[in-house]
Amino acid sequence: MTALFTISGIVVKGNQLGRKLGFPTANLDLPDASRFHHLTGVYAATVELEGVNFPGMAAIGFRPTLNQPSFTVEINIFDFSRDIYGEDITIRFLERIRDEIRFSSLEELVKQMKQDEVECRKILSVLFNPDTNTQ
Ligand SMILES: Cc1cc2nc3c(=O)[nH]c(=O)nc-3n(C[C@H](O)[C@H](O)[C@H](O)COP(=O)(O)O)c2cc1C
């Protein structure tokens, strides 16, 4: 599966809301982040960490649902609980699944993220499920 594009950077602490919502994310420290504004959206993605790839779902955008919106590039890594602050990661954006939405509550955002997870796991299963991997 060829990546649409790739972004690398150091993981920094977000505002830690993701953890409370049940979807912790690794946020990238990106000097000059405005060059990524046109890529805003939600994606099935992989993240490479110390040479190993993990599946996840990534978001690029302004996070209009939050009280204090700010532009970020972030990824929720599936089945992953390690603390990776300060580590250098590479996110490969494989398929764009939707636009960023301004939800009227965090509950609605979480509901949508649950659906995003199902969709992204399906998209990525060919890469990570040995039964369907023909290589
Ligand atoms: C897969 C995914 C989809 C997201 N979609 C939206 C969205 O549509 N609208 C929005 O305002 N924020 C969206 N977000 C951003 C969340 O608001 C953000 O991850 C959350 O507030 C936690 O931020 P924090 O890591 O800075 O604590 C999305 C995040 C992810 C990982």
JSON list of C-alpha atoms and ligand atoms in Angstrom, two decimals:
[
{"chain": "A", "resi": 1, "resn": "MET", "atom": "CA", "xyz": [0.00, 0.00, 0.00]},
{"chain": "A", "resi": 2, "resn": "THR", "atom": "CA", "xyz": [1.64, 3.26, -1.10]},
{"chain": "A", "resi": 3, "resn": "ALA", "atom": "CA", "xyz": [1.48, 6.23, 1.26]},
{"chain": "A", "resi": 4, "resn": "LEU", "atom": "CA", "xyz": [-0.29, 9.38, 0.05]},
{"chain": "A", "resi": 5, "resn": "PHE", "atom": "CA", "xyz": [2.39, 11.33, 1.95]},
{"chain": "A", "resi": 6, "resn": "THR", "atom": "CA", "xyz": [4.63, 10.99, 5.00]},
{"chain": "A", "resi": 7, "resn": "ILE", "atom": "CA", "xyz": [5.34, 13.32, 7.93]},
{"chain": "A", "resi": 8, "resn": "SER", "atom": "CA", "xyz": [8.13, 12.80, 10.48]},
{"chain": "A", "resi": 9, "resn": "GLY", "atom": "CA", "xyz": [8.72, 14.60, 13.77]},
{"chain": "A", "resi": 10, "resn": "ILE", "atom": "CA", "xyz": [9.27, 14.45, 17.50]},
{"chain": "A", "resi": 11, "resn": "VAL", "atom": "CA", "xyz": [6.35, 13.49, 19.76]},
{"chain": "A", "resi": 12, "resn": "VAL", "atom": "CA", "xyz": [5.29, 16.24, 22.18]},
{"chain": "A", "resi": 13, "resn": "LYS", "atom": "CA", "xyz": [2.65, 16.38, 24.90]},
{"chain": "A", "resi": 14, "resn": "GLY", "atom": "CA", "xyz": [-0.76, 17.49, 23.62]},
{"chain": "A", "resi": 15, "resn": "ASN", "atom": "CA", "xyz": [-3.31, 18.84, 26.06]},
{"chain": "A", "resi": 16, "resn": "GLN", "atom": "CA", "xyz": [-3.87, 15.25, 27.31]},
{"chain": "A", "resi": 17, "resn": "LEU", "atom": "CA", "xyz": [-7.56, 15.35, 26.49]},
{"chain": "A", "resi": 18, "resn": "GLY", "atom": "CA", "xyz": [-7.21, 12.37, 24.13]},
{"chain": "A", "resi": 19, "resn": "ARG", "atom": "CA", "xyz": [-6.37, 10.13, 27.05]},
{"chain": "A", "resi": 20, "resn": "LYS", "atom": "CA", "xyz": [-9.60, 11.14, 28.82]},
{"chain": "A", "resi": 21, "resn": "LEU", "atom": "CA", "xyz": [-11.61, 10.56, 25.65]},
{"chain": "A", "resi": 22, "resn": "GLY", "atom": "CA", "xyz": [-10.21, 7.03, 25.36]},
{"chain": "A", "resi": 23, "resn": "PHE", "atom": "CA", "xyz": [-8.08, 7.87, 22.31]},
{"chain": "A", "resi": 24, "resn": "PRO", "atom": "CA", "xyz": [-4.63, 9.05, 23.42]},
{"chain": "A", "resi": 25, "resn": "THR", "atom": "CA", "xyz": [-2.66, 10.56, 20.58]},
{"chain": "A", "resi": 26, "resn": "ALA", "atom": "CA", "xyz": [0.98, 11.19, 19.77]},
{"chain": "A", "resi": 27, "resn": "ASN", "atom": "CA", "xyz": [1.20, 14.83, 18.65]},
{"chain": "A", "resi": 28, "resn": "LEU", "atom": "CA", "xyz": [4.05, 15.93, 16.40]},
{"chain": "A", "resi": 29, "resn": "ASP", "atom": "CA", "xyz": [6.16, 18.97, 17.11]},
{"chain": "A", "resi": 30, "resn": "LEU", "atom": "CA", "xyz": [6.12, 20.73, 13.76]},
{"chain": "A", "resi": 31, "resn": "PRO", "atom": "CA", "xyz": [7.89, 24.01, 13.23]},
{"chain": "A", "resi": 32, "resn": "ASP", "atom": "CA", "xyz": [6.18, 25.76, 10.31]},
{"chain": "A", "resi": 33, "resn": "ALA", "atom": "CA", "xyz": [3.06, 23.57, 10.59]},
{"chain": "A", "resi": 34, "resn": "SER", "atom": "CA", "xyz": [1.18, 25.84, 8.19]},
{"chain": "A", "resi": 35, "resn": "ARG", "atom": "CA", "xyz": [2.69, 23.94, 5.26]},
{"chain": "A", "resi": 36, "resn": "PHE", "atom": "CA", "xyz": [0.42, 21.02, 6.22]},
{"chain": "A", "resi": 37, "resn": "HIS", "atom": "CA", "xyz": [-2.86, 22.98, 6.44]},
{"chain": "A", "resi": 38, "resn": "HIS", "atom": "CA", "xyz": [-4.01, 21.83, 3.00]},
{"chain": "A", "resi": 39, "resn": "LEU", "atom": "CA", "xyz": [-3.78, 18.17, 4.13]},
{"chain": "A", "resi": 40, "resn": "THR", "atom": "CA", "xyz": [-6.43, 18.60, 6.85]},
{"chain": "A", "resi": 41, "resn": "GLY", "atom": "CA", "xyz": [-8.52, 15.44, 7.34]},
{"chain": "A", "resi": 42, "resn": "VAL", "atom": "CA", "xyz": [-8.65, 12.03, 9.00]},
{"chain": "A", "resi": 43, "resn": "TYR", "atom": "CA", "xyz": [-6.58, 9.12, 7.67]},
{"chain": "A", "resi": 44, "resn": "ALA", "atom": "CA", "xyz": [-5.81, 5.43, 8.06]},
{"chain": "A", "resi": 45, "resn": "ALA", "atom": "CA", "xyz": [-2.10, 5.53, 8.81]},
{"chain": "A", "resi": 46, "resn": "THR", "atom": "CA", "xyz": [0.91, 3.66, 10.08]},
{"chain": "A", "resi": 47, "resn": "VAL", "atom": "CA", "xyz": [3.55, 4.96, 12.43]},
{"chain": "A", "resi": 48, "resn": "GLU", "atom": "CA", "xyz": [7.18, 3.89, 12.40]},
{"chain": "A", "resi": 49, "resn": "LEU", "atom": "CA", "xyz": [8.91, 3.90, 15.74]},
{"chain": "A", "resi": 50, "resn": "GLU", "atom": "CA", "xyz": [12.47, 2.62, 16.15]},
{"chain": "A", "resi": 51, "resn": "GLY", "atom": "CA", "xyz": [12.16, 0.73, 12.85]},
{"chain": "A", "resi": 52, "resn": "VAL", "atom": "CA", "xyz": [8.86, -0.98, 13.72]},
{"chain": "A", "resi": 53, "resn": "ASN", "atom": "CA", "xyz": [5.50, -0.13, 12.10]},
{"chain": "A", "resi": 54, "resn": "PHE", "atom": "CA", "xyz": [2.22, 0.10, 14.01]},
{"chain": "A", "resi": 55, "resn": "PRO", "atom": "CA", "xyz": [-1.32, 0.68, 12.68]},
{"chain": "A", "resi": 56, "resn": "GLY", "atom": "CA", "xyz": [-3.38, 3.67, 13.71]},
{"chain": "A", "resi": 57, "resn": "MET", "atom": "CA", "xyz": [-5.64, 6.55, 12.74]},
{"chain": "A", "resi": 58, "resn": "ALA", "atom": "CA", "xyz": [-4.27, 10.02, 12.20]},
{"chain": "A", "resi": 59, "resn": "ALA", "atom": "CA", "xyz": [-5.78, 13.49, 12.15]},
{"chain": "A", "resi": 60, "resn": "ILE", "atom": "CA", "xyz": [-4.41, 16.65, 10.60]},
{"chain": "A", "resi": 61, "resn": "GLY", "atom": "CA", "xyz": [-6.34, 19.77, 11.45]},
{"chain": "A", "resi": 62, "resn": "PHE", "atom": "CA", "xyz": [-7.52, 22.62, 13.61]},
{"chain": "A", "resi": 63, "resn": "ARG", "atom": "CA", "xyz": [-9.67, 20.56, 16.03]},
{"chain": "A", "resi": 64, "resn": "PRO", "atom": "CA", "xyz": [-12.70, 22.88, 15.83]},
{"chain": "A", "resi": 65, "resn": "THR", "atom": "CA", "xyz": [-14.60, 20.86, 18.46]},
{"chain": "A", "resi": 66, "resn": "LEU", "atom": "CA", "xyz": [-12.24, 21.93, 21.24]},
{"chain": "A", "resi": 67, "resn": "ASN", "atom": "CA", "xyz": [-12.58, 25.08, 23.34]},
{"chain": "A", "resi": 68, "resn": "GLN", "atom": "CA", "xyz": [-9.11, 26.12, 22.27]},
{"chain": "A", "resi": 69, "resn": "PRO", "atom": "CA", "xyz": [-8.66, 24.91, 18.70]},
{"chain": "A", "resi": 70, "resn": "SER", "atom": "CA", "xyz": [-5.08, 24.57, 17.49]},
{"chain": "A", "resi": 71, "resn": "PHE", "atom": "CA", "xyz": [-3.56, 23.00, 14.40]},
{"chain": "A", "resi": 72, "resn": "THR", "atom": "CA", "xyz": [-1.98, 19.58, 15.03]},
{"chain": "A", "resi": 73, "resn": "VAL", "atom": "CA", "xyz": [-0.75, 16.46, 13.29]},
{"chain": "A", "resi": 74, "resn": "GLU", "atom": "CA", "xyz": [-1.53, 13.54, 15.59]},
{"chain": "A", "resi": 75, "resn": "ILE", "atom": "CA", "xyz": [-2.03, 9.79, 15.59]},
{"chain": "A", "resi": 76, "resn": "ASN", "atom": "CA", "xyz": [-3.87, 7.34, 17.82]},
{"chain": "A", "resi": 77, "resn": "ILE", "atom": "CA", "xyz": [-1.88, 4.11, 17.66]},
{"chain": "A", "resi": 78, "resn": "PHE", "atom": "CA", "xyz": [-4.02, 0.98, 18.01]},
{"chain": "A", "resi": 79, "resn": "ASP", "atom": "CA", "xyz": [-3.40, -1.34, 20.99]},
{"chain": "A", "resi": 80, "resn": "PHE", "atom": "CA", "xyz": [-0.49, 0.75, 22.19]},
{"chain": "A", "resi": 81, "resn": "SER", "atom": "CA", "xyz": [0.13, 2.17, 25.64]},
{"chain": "A", "resi": 82, "resn": "ARG", "atom": "CA", "xyz": [3.82, 3.13, 25.70]},
{"chain": "A", "resi": 83, "resn": "ASP", "atom": "CA", "xyz": [4.95, 6.64, 26.61]},
{"chain": "A", "resi": 84, "resn": "ILE", "atom": "CA", "xyz": [6.78, 7.89, 23.49]},
{"chain": "A", "resi": 85, "resn": "TYR", "atom": "CA", "xyz": [7.25, 11.57, 24.30]},
{"chain": "A", "resi": 86, "resn": "GLY", "atom": "CA", "xyz": [10.49, 12.84, 22.80]},
{"chain": "A", "resi": 87, "resn": "GLU", "atom": "CA", "xyz": [10.76, 10.03, 20.27]},
{"chain": "A", "resi": 88, "resn": "ASP", "atom": "CA", "xyz": [11.20, 10.59, 16.56]},
{"chain": "A", "resi": 89, "resn": "ILE", "atom": "CA", "xyz": [8.37, 8.98, 14.56]},
{"chain": "A", "resi": 90, "resn": "THR", "atom": "CA", "xyz": [7.31, 8.77, 10.93]},
{"chain": "A", "resi": 91, "resn": "ILE", "atom": "CA", "xyz": [3.60, 8.74, 10.08]},
{"chain": "A", "resi": 92, "resn": "ARG", "atom": "CA", "xyz": [2.59, 7.30, 6.70]},
{"chain": "A", "resi": 93, "resn": "PHE", "atom": "CA", "xyz": [-0.84, 8.55, 5.63]},
{"chain": "A", "resi": 94, "resn": "LEU", "atom": "CA", "xyz": [-2.36, 5.74, 3.58]},
{"chain": "A", "resi": 95, "resn": "GLU", "atom": "CA", "xyz": [-6.02, 6.57, 2.97]},
{"chain": "A", "resi": 96, "resn": "ARG", "atom": "CA", "xyz": [-8.08, 9.68, 3.69]},
{"chain": "A", "resi": 97, "resn": "ILE", "atom": "CA", "xyz": [-11.37, 8.61, 5.28]},
{"chain": "A", "resi": 98, "resn": "ARG", "atom": "CA", "xyz": [-13.14, 11.92, 6.01]},
{"chain": "A", "resi": 99, "resn": "ASP", "atom": "CA", "xyz": [-13.03, 15.68, 6.53]},
{"chain": "A", "resi": 100, "resn": "GLU", "atom": "CA", "xyz": [-12.46, 17.21, 9.94]},
{"chain": "A", "resi": 101, "resn": "ILE", "atom": "CA", "xyz": [-15.81, 18.02, 11.63]},
{"chain": "A", "resi": 102, "resn": "ARG", "atom": "CA", "xyz": [-16.85, 20.57, 14.25]},
{"chain": "A", "resi": 103, "resn": "PHE", "atom": "CA", "xyz": [-18.93, 18.44, 16.64]},
{"chain": "A", "resi": 104, "resn": "SER", "atom": "CA", "xyz": [-21.30, 20.04, 19.12]},
{"chain": "A", "resi": 105, "resn": "SER", "atom": "CA", "xyz": [-20.04, 17.84, 21.96]},
{"chain": "A", "resi": 106, "resn": "LEU", "atom": "CA", "xyz": [-17.04, 15.69, 22.87]},
{"chain": "A", "resi": 107, "resn": "GLU", "atom": "CA", "xyz": [-19.40, 12.70, 23.10]},
{"chain": "A", "resi": 108, "resn": "GLU", "atom": "CA", "xyz": [-20.19, 13.06, 19.40]},
{"chain": "A", "resi": 109, "resn": "LEU", "atom": "CA", "xyz": [-16.49, 13.31, 18.59]},
{"chain": "A", "resi": 110, "resn": "VAL", "atom": "CA", "xyz": [-15.81, 10.09, 20.53]},
{"chain": "A", "resi": 111, "resn": "LYS", "atom": "CA", "xyz": [-18.69, 8.33, 18.76]},
{"chain": "A", "resi": 112, "resn": "GLN", "atom": "CA", "xyz": [-17.19, 9.31, 15.41]},
{"chain": "A", "resi": 113, "resn": "MET", "atom": "CA", "xyz": [-13.68, 8.26, 16.47]},
{"chain": "A", "resi": 114, "resn": "LYS", "atom": "CA", "xyz": [-15.00, 4.80, 17.36]},
{"chain": "A", "resi": 115, "resn": "GLN", "atom": "CA", "xyz": [-16.34, 4.51, 13.81]},
{"chain": "A", "resi": 116, "resn": "ASP", "atom": "CA", "xyz": [-13.05, 5.83, 12.44]},
{"chain": "A", "resi": 117, "resn": "GLU", "atom": "CA", "xyz": [-11.22, 3.10, 14.33]},
{"chain": "A", "resi": 118, "resn": "VAL", "atom": "CA", "xyz": [-13.40, 0.35, 12.84]},
{"chain": "A", "resi": 119, "resn": "GLU", "atom": "CA", "xyz": [-12.88, 1.75, 9.34]},
{"chain": "A", "resi": 120, "resn": "CYS", "atom": "CA", "xyz": [-9.13, 2.23, 9.72]},
{"chain": "A", "resi": 121, "resn": "ARG", "atom": "CA", "xyz": [-8.61, -1.23, 11.21]},
{"chain": "A", "resi": 122, "resn": "LYS", "atom": "CA", "xyz": [-10.40, -2.67, 8.18]},
{"chain": "A", "resi": 123, "resn": "ILE", "atom": "CA", "xyz": [-8.25, -0.67, 5.74]},
{"chain": "A", "resi": 124, "resn": "LEU", "atom": "CA", "xyz": [-5.03, -1.61, 7.54]},
{"chain": "A", "resi": 125, "resn": "SER", "atom": "CA", "xyz": [-5.86, -5.29, 8.12]},
{"chain": "A", "resi": 126, "resn": "VAL", "atom": "CA", "xyz": [-4.25, -6.27, 4.82]},
{"chain": "A", "resi": 127, "resn": "LEU", "atom": "CA", "xyz": [-0.95, -4.90, 6.13]},
{"chain": "A", "resi": 128, "resn": "PHE", "atom": "CA", "xyz": [-1.05, -6.28, 9.66]},
{"chain": "A", "resi": 129, "resn": "ASN", "atom": "CA", "xyz": [-3.17, -9.44, 9.56]},
{"chain": "A", "resi": 130, "resn": "PRO", "atom": "CA", "xyz": [-0.96, -12.44, 8.65]},
{"chain": "A", "resi": 131, "resn": "ASP", "atom": "CA", "xyz": [-3.98, -14.37, 7.26]},
{"chain": "A", "resi": 132, "resn": "THR", "atom": "CA", "xyz": [-4.61, -11.82, 4.54]},
{"chain": "A", "resi": 133, "resn": "ASN", "atom": "CA", "xyz": [-0.99, -10.92, 3.88]},
{"chain": "A", "resi": 134, "resn": "THR", "atom": "CA", "xyz": [0.16, -12.74, 0.78]},
{"chain": "A", "resi": 135, "resn": "GLN", "atom": "CA", "xyz": [3.81, -11.72, 0.98]},
{"chain": "B", "resi": 1, "resn": "LIG", "atom": "C1", "xyz": [-8.74, 9.78, 14.22]},
{"chain": "B", "resi": 1, "resn": "LIG", "atom": "C2", "xyz": [-8.98, 11.15, 14.77]},
{"chain": "B", "resi": 1, "resn": "LIG", "atom": "C3", "xyz": [-10.04, 11.92, 14.30]},
{"chain": "B", "resi": 1, "resn": "LIG", "atom": "C4", "xyz": [-10.27, 13.20, 14.79]},
{"chain": "B", "resi": 1, "resn": "LIG", "atom": "N1", "xyz": [-11.30, 13.94, 14.28]},
{"chain": "B", "resi": 1, "resn": "LIG", "atom": "C5", "xyz": [-11.56, 15.16, 14.78]},
{"chain": "B", "resi": 1, "resn": "LIG", "atom": "C6", "xyz": [-12.65, 15.95, 14.26]},
{"chain": "B", "resi": 1, "resn": "LIG", "atom": "O1", "xyz": [-13.34, 15.55, 13.30]},
{"chain": "B", "resi": 1, "resn": "LIG", "atom": "N2", "xyz": [-12.89, 17.16, 14.83]},
{"chain": "B", "resi": 1, "resn": "LIG", "atom": "C7", "xyz": [-12.13, 17.65, 15.86]},
{"chain": "B", "resi": 1, "resn": "LIG", "atom": "O2", "xyz": [-12.42, 18.74, 16.33]},
{"chain": "B", "resi": 1, "resn": "LIG", "atom": "N3", "xyz": [-11.07, 16.95, 16.37]},
{"chain": "B", "resi": 1, "resn": "LIG", "atom": "C8", "xyz": [-10.77, 15.72, 15.83]},
{"chain": "B", "resi": 1, "resn": "LIG", "atom": "N4", "xyz": [-9.71, 15.01, 16.32]},
{"chain": "B", "resi": 1, "resn": "LIG", "atom": "C9", "xyz": [-8.80, 15.64, 17.31]},
{"chain": "B", "resi": 1, "resn": "LIG", "atom": "C10", "xyz": [-9.24, 15.39, 18.75]},
{"chain": "B", "resi": 1, "resn": "LIG", "atom": "O3", "xyz": [-10.02, 16.47, 19.12]},
{"chain": "B", "resi": 1, "resn": "LIG", "atom": "C11", "xyz": [-7.97, 15.29, 19.62]},
{"chain": "B", "resi": 1, "resn": "LIG", "atom": "O4", "xyz": [-7.28, 14.12, 19.32]},
{"chain": "B", "resi": 1, "resn": "LIG", "atom": "C12", "xyz": [-8.29, 15.32, 21.08]},
{"chain": "B", "resi": 1, "resn": "LIG", "atom": "O5", "xyz": [-8.82, 16.55, 21.44]},
{"chain": "B", "resi": 1, "resn": "LIG", "atom": "C13", "xyz": [-7.06, 15.06, 21.96]},
{"chain": "B", "resi": 1, "resn": "LIG", "atom": "O6", "xyz": [-6.10, 16.05, 21.79]},
{"chain": "B", "resi": 1, "resn": "LIG", "atom": "P1", "xyz": [-4.74, 16.01, 22.65]},
{"chain": "B", "resi": 1, "resn": "LIG", "atom": "O7", "xyz": [-3.89, 14.87, 22.14]},
{"chain": "B", "resi": 1, "resn": "LIG", "atom": "O8", "xyz": [-4.07, 17.34, 22.36]},
{"chain": "B", "resi": 1, "resn": "LIG", "atom": "O9", "xyz": [-5.12, 15.83, 24.07]},
{"chain": "B", "resi": 1, "resn": "LIG", "atom": "C14", "xyz": [-9.43, 13.74, 15.81]},
{"chain": "B", "resi": 1, "resn": "LIG", "atom": "C15", "xyz": [-8.35, 12.95, 16.28]},
{"chain": "B", "resi": 1, "resn": "LIG", "atom": "C16", "xyz": [-8.11, 11.70, 15.78]},
{"chain": "B", "resi": 1, "resn": "LIG", "atom": "C17", "xyz": [-6.96, 10.89, 16.29]}
]
